[in-house]
Short mmCIF file of C-alpha atoms and ligand atoms in Angstrom, two decimals:
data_model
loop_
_atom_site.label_atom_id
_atom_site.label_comp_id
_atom_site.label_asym_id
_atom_site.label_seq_id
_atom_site.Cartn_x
_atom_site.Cartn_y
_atom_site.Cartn_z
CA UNK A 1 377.97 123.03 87.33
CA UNK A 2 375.79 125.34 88.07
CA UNK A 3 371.79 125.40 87.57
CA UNK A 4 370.88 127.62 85.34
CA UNK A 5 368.01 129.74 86.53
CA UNK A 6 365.42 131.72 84.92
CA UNK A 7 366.38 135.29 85.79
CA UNK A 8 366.88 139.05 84.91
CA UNK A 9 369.37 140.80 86.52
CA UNK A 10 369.46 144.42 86.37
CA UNK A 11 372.35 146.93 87.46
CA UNK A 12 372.09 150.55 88.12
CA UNK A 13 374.29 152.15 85.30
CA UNK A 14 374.77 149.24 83.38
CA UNK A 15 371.49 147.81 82.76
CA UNK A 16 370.24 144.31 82.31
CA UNK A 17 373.45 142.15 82.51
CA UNK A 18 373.20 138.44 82.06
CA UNK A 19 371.78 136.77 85.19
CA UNK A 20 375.03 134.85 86.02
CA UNK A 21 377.45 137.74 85.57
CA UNK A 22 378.89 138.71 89.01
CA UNK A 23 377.64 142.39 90.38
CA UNK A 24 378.59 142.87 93.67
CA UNK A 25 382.30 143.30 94.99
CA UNK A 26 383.96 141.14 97.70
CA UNK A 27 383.94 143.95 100.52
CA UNK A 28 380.21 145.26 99.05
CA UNK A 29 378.33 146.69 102.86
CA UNK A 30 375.08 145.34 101.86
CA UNK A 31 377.07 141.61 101.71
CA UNK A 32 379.45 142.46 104.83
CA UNK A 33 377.19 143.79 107.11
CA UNK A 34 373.54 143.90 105.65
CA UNK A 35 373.83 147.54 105.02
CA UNK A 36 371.47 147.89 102.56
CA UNK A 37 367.74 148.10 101.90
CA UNK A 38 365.38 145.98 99.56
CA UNK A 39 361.80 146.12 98.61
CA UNK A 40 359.54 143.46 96.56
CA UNK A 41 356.52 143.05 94.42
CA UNK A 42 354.91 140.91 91.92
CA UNK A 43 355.38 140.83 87.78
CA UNK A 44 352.85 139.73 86.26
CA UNK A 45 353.15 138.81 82.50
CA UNK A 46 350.18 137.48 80.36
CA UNK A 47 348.37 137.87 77.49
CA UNK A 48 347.07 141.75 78.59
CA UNK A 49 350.86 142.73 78.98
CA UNK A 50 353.55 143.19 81.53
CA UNK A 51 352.79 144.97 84.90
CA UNK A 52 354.37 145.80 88.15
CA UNK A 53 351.93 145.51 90.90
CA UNK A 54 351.93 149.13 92.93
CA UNK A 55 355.20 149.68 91.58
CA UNK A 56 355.04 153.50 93.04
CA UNK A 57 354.21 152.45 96.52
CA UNK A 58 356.95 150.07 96.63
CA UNK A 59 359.41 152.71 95.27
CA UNK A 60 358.40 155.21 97.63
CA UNK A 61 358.89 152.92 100.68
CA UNK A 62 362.44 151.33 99.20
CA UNK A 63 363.01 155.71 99.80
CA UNK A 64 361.42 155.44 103.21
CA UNK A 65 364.00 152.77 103.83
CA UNK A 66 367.06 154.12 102.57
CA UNK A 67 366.26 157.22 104.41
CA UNK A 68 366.08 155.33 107.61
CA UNK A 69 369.39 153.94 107.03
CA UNK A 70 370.70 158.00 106.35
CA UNK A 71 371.32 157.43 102.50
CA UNK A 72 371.36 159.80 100.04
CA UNK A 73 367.72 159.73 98.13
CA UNK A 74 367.73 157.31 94.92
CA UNK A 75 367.59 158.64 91.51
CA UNK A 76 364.31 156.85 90.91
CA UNK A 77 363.99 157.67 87.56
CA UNK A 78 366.96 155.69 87.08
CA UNK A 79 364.97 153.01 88.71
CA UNK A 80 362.23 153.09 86.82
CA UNK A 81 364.18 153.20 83.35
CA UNK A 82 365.80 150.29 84.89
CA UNK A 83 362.68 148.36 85.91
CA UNK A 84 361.14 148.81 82.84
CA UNK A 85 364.04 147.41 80.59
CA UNK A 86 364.49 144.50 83.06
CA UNK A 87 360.52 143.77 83.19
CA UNK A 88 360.38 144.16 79.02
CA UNK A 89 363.37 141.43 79.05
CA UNK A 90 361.57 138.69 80.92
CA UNK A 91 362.05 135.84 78.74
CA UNK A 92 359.13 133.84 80.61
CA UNK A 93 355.33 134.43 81.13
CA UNK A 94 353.24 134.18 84.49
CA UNK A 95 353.72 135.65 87.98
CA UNK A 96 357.36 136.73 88.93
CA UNK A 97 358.95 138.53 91.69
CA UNK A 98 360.35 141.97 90.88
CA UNK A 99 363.30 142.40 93.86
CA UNK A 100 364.91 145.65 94.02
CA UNK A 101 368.14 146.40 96.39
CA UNK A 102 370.15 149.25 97.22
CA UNK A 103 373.28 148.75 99.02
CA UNK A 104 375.67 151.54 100.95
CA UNK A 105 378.34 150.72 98.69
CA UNK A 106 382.02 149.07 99.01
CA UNK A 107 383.90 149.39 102.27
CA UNK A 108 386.81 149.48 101.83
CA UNK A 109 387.14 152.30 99.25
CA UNK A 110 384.41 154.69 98.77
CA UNK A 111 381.92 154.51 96.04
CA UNK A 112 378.59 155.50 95.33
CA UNK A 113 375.62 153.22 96.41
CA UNK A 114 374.92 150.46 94.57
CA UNK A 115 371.34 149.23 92.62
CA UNK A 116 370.53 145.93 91.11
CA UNK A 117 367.21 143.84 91.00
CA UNK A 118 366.17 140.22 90.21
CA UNK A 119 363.12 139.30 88.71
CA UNK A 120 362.51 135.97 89.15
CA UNK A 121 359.28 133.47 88.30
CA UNK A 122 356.98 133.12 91.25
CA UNK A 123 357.40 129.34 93.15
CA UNK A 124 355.21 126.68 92.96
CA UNK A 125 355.69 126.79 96.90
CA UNK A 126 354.81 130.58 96.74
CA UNK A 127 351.71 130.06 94.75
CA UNK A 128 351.05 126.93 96.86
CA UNK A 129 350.68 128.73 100.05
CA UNK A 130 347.97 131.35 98.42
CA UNK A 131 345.65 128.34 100.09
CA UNK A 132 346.59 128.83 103.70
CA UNK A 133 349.29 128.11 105.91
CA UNK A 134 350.18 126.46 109.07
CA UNK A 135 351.62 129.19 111.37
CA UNK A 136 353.81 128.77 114.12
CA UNK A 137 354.03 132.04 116.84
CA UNK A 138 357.51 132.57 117.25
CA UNK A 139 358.82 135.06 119.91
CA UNK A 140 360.37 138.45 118.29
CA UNK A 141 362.29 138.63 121.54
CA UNK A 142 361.73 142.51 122.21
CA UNK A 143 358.75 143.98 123.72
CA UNK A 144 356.19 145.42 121.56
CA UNK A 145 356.87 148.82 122.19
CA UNK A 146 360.80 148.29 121.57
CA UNK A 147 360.97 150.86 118.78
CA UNK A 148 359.72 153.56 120.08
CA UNK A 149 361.96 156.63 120.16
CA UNK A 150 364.90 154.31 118.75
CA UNK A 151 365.26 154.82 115.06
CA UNK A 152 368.80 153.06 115.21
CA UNK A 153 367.20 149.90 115.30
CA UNK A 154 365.52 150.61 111.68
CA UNK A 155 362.03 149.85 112.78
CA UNK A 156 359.88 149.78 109.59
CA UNK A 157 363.15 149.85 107.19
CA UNK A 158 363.04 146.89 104.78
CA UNK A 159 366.55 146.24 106.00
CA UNK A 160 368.82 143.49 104.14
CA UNK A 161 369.34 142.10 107.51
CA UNK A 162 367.13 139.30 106.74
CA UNK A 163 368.93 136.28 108.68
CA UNK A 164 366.25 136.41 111.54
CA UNK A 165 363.29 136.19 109.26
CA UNK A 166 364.98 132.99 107.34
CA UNK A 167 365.77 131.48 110.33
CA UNK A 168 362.18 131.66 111.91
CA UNK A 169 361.09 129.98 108.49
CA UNK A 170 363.59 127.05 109.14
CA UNK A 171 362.20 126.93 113.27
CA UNK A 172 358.72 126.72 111.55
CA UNK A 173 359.50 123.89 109.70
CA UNK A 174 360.80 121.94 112.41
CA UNK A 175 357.55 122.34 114.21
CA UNK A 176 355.70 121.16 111.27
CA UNK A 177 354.03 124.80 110.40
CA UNK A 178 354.33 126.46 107.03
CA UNK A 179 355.11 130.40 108.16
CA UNK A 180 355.21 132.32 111.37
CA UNK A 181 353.94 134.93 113.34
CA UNK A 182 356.00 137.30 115.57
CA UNK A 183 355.12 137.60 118.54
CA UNK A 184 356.03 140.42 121.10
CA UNK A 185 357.64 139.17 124.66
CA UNK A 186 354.23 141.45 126.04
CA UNK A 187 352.31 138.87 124.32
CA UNK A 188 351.45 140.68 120.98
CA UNK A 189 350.87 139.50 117.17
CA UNK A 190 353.29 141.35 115.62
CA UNK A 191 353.78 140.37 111.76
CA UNK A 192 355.01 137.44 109.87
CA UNK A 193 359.03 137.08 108.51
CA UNK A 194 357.89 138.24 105.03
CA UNK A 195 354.23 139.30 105.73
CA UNK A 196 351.22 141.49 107.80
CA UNK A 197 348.87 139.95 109.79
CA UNK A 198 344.78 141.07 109.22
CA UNK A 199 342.38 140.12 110.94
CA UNK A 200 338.81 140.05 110.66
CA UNK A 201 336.45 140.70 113.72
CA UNK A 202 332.70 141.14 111.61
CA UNK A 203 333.14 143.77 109.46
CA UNK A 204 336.07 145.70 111.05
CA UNK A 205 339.39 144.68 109.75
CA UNK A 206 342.45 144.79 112.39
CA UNK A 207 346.13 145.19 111.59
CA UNK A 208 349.23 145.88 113.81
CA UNK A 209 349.90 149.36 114.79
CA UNK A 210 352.98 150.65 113.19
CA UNK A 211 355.62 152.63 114.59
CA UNK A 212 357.02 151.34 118.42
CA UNK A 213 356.49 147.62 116.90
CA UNK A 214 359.12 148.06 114.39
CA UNK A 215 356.75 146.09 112.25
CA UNK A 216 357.00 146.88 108.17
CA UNK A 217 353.83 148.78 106.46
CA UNK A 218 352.55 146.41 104.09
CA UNK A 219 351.66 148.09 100.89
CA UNK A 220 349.04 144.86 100.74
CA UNK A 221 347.75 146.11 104.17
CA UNK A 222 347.26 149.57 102.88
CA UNK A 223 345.89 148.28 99.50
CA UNK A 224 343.09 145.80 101.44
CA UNK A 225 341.89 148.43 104.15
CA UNK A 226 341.43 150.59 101.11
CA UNK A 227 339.17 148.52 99.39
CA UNK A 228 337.59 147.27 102.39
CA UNK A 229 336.64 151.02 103.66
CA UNK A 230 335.43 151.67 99.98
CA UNK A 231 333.31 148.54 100.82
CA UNK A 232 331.77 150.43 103.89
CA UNK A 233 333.93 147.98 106.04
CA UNK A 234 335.90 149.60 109.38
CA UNK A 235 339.44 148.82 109.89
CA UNK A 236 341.50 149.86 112.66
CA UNK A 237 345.73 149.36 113.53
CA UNK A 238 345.56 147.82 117.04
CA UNK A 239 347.54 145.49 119.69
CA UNK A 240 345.97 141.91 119.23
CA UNK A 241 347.20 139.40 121.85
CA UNK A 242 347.95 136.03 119.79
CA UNK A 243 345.26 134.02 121.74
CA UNK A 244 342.09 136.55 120.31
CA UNK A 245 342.73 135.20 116.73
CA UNK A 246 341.10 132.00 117.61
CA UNK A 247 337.86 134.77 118.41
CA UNK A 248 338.19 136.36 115.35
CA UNK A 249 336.52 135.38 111.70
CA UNK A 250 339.30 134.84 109.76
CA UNK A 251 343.10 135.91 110.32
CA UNK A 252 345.42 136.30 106.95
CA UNK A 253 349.08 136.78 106.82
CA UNK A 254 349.35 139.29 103.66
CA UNK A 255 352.10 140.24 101.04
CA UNK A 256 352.81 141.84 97.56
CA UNK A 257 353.87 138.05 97.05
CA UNK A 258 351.24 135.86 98.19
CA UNK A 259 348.34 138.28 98.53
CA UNK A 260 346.16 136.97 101.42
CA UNK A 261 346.78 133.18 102.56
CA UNK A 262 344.24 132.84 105.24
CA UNK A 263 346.30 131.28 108.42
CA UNK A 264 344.84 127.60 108.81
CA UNK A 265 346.22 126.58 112.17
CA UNK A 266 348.13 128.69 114.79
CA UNK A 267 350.46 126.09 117.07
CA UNK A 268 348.93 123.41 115.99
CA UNK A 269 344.81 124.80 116.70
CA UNK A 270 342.98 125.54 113.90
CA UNK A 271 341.84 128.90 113.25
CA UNK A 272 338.02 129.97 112.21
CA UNK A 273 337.77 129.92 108.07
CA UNK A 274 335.14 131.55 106.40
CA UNK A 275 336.01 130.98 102.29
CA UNK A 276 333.17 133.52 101.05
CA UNK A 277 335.43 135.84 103.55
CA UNK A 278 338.61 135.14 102.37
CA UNK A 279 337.42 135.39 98.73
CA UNK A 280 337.03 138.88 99.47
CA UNK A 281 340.00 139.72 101.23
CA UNK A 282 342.07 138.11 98.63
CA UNK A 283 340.25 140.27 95.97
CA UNK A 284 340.42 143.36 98.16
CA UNK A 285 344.40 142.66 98.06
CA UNK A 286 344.25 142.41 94.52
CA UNK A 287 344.71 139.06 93.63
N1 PLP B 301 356.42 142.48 106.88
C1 PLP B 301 357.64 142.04 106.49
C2 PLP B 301 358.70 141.82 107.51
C3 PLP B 301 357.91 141.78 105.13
O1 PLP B 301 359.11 141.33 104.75
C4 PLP B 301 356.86 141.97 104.19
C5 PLP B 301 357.05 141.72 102.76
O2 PLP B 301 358.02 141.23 102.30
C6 PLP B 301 355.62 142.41 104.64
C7 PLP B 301 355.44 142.67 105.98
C8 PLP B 301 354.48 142.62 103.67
O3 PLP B 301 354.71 143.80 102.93
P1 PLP B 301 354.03 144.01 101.51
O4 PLP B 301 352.57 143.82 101.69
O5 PLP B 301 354.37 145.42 101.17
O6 PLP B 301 354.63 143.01 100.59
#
């Protein structure tokens, strides 16, 4: 017996499809070898209606990605048609999390690639987490220039090759902490499994470069420095060394998910909170 769960499925060419009919085939690339690209946002569904947070941004980076892994540009209308009949079908109200996922395709005979999403309702653990987490630093295990001139190894692609960011979750656990923070073998803050890292030094705002990190641009990233620059703030994309956080006024590991959850401890030594702060991060993200 399975559980039933709450959940609209959605197939490229074929439309919603009940959320326990199988979609992907045995020898699918994006299954066999994680050849395949996803991206993620929030649903939100209330009284005022049903909305897709930044739902352009996050298309135009799931295209960033499958670019990066040299396939052929998405029919995004398609997408949205696709989004939009999946989003009107939600049976339940509340947050949710939109999922979209392209894979290469079968192996062993060739097909076209293949498009499907989930939307699922947010977790209580999800929402839970909104109040801060625990964070352990985890080594990445590459330097934090490691990227640079390599574009095989997919730097900034939201790659379906997730086992390394679930498996840093689990190590977390273990050591008691809610999340984690990558950290370069140099020594640097590099982002969190399924997060950005901002941190707040007075007014200036401080994120991870991009590019020779590998790291992901976070659409919540952009989305806060906007705000905050609107709000006469200064933000800047710079190498942090993990130890400077406990100098800083408030560090927040950031997503389309979670928003900003302000990071409570790092190993075990609490970081400095400032709530009026964090208030206005979280708003800045949108939240
Ligand atoms: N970095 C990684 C590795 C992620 O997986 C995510 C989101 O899932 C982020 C950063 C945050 O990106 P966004 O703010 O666009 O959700």
């Amino acid at each position: 017996m399975t559980e039933q769960v709450q959940q609209v499925v959605g197939f490229l060419g074929r439309g919603v499809v009940p959320p326990d009919q199988p979609v992907i085939v045995a020898d699918d690339l994006g299954l066999t070898r994680g050849d395949g690209v996803f991206d993620a946002t929030r649903v939100v569904i209330d009284g005022a209606g049903r909305r897709v947070d930044n739902l352009e941004a996050h298309l135009a980076r799931f295209v960033r990605s499958i670019g990066l892994l040299e396939g052929p540009a998405p029919d995004l209308d398609a997408w949205r048609r696709l989004i939009a009949e999946a989003v009107a079908a939600c049976p339940f109200t509340g947050e949710a999390i939109l999922k979209i996922i392209w894979t290469r395709g079968r192996e062993s005979v060739h097909t076209d690639p293949v498009g499907l999403l989930t939307i699922t309702p947010m977790t209580s653990a999800a929402v839970a987490q909104r109040a801060g987490v625990r964070v352990a630093a985890l080594s990445r295990g590459v330097a934090s220039d490691a990227f640079a001139d390599a574009p095989w190894l997919l730097g900034g692609a939201k790659s379906l090759s997730y086992g390394v960011n679930v498996a840093v979750k689990r190590e977390a656990a273990r050591r008691g902490a809610d999340d984690v923070l990558f950290v370069s073998t140099d020594g640097y803050c590099l982002e969190g499994p399924t997060s950005a890292l901002v941190v707040a030094f007075g007014d200036r705002l401080v994120t991870t470069p991009r590019g020779a990190t590998g790291i992901l641009a976070s659409i919540t990233q952009e989305i806060i420095f906007e705000a905050a620059t609107a709000a006469g703030w200064r933000t800047a994309s710079e190498l942090l060394r993990a130890e400077q956080l406990a100098g800083a006024d408030g560090s927040w590991l950031v997503s389309s998910v979670r928003g900003a959850a302000p990071i409570l401890e790092l190993d075990g030594r609490p970081l400095p909170q400032n709530a009026d702060l964090t208030a206005r991060v979280v708003g800045w993200s949108g939240f």
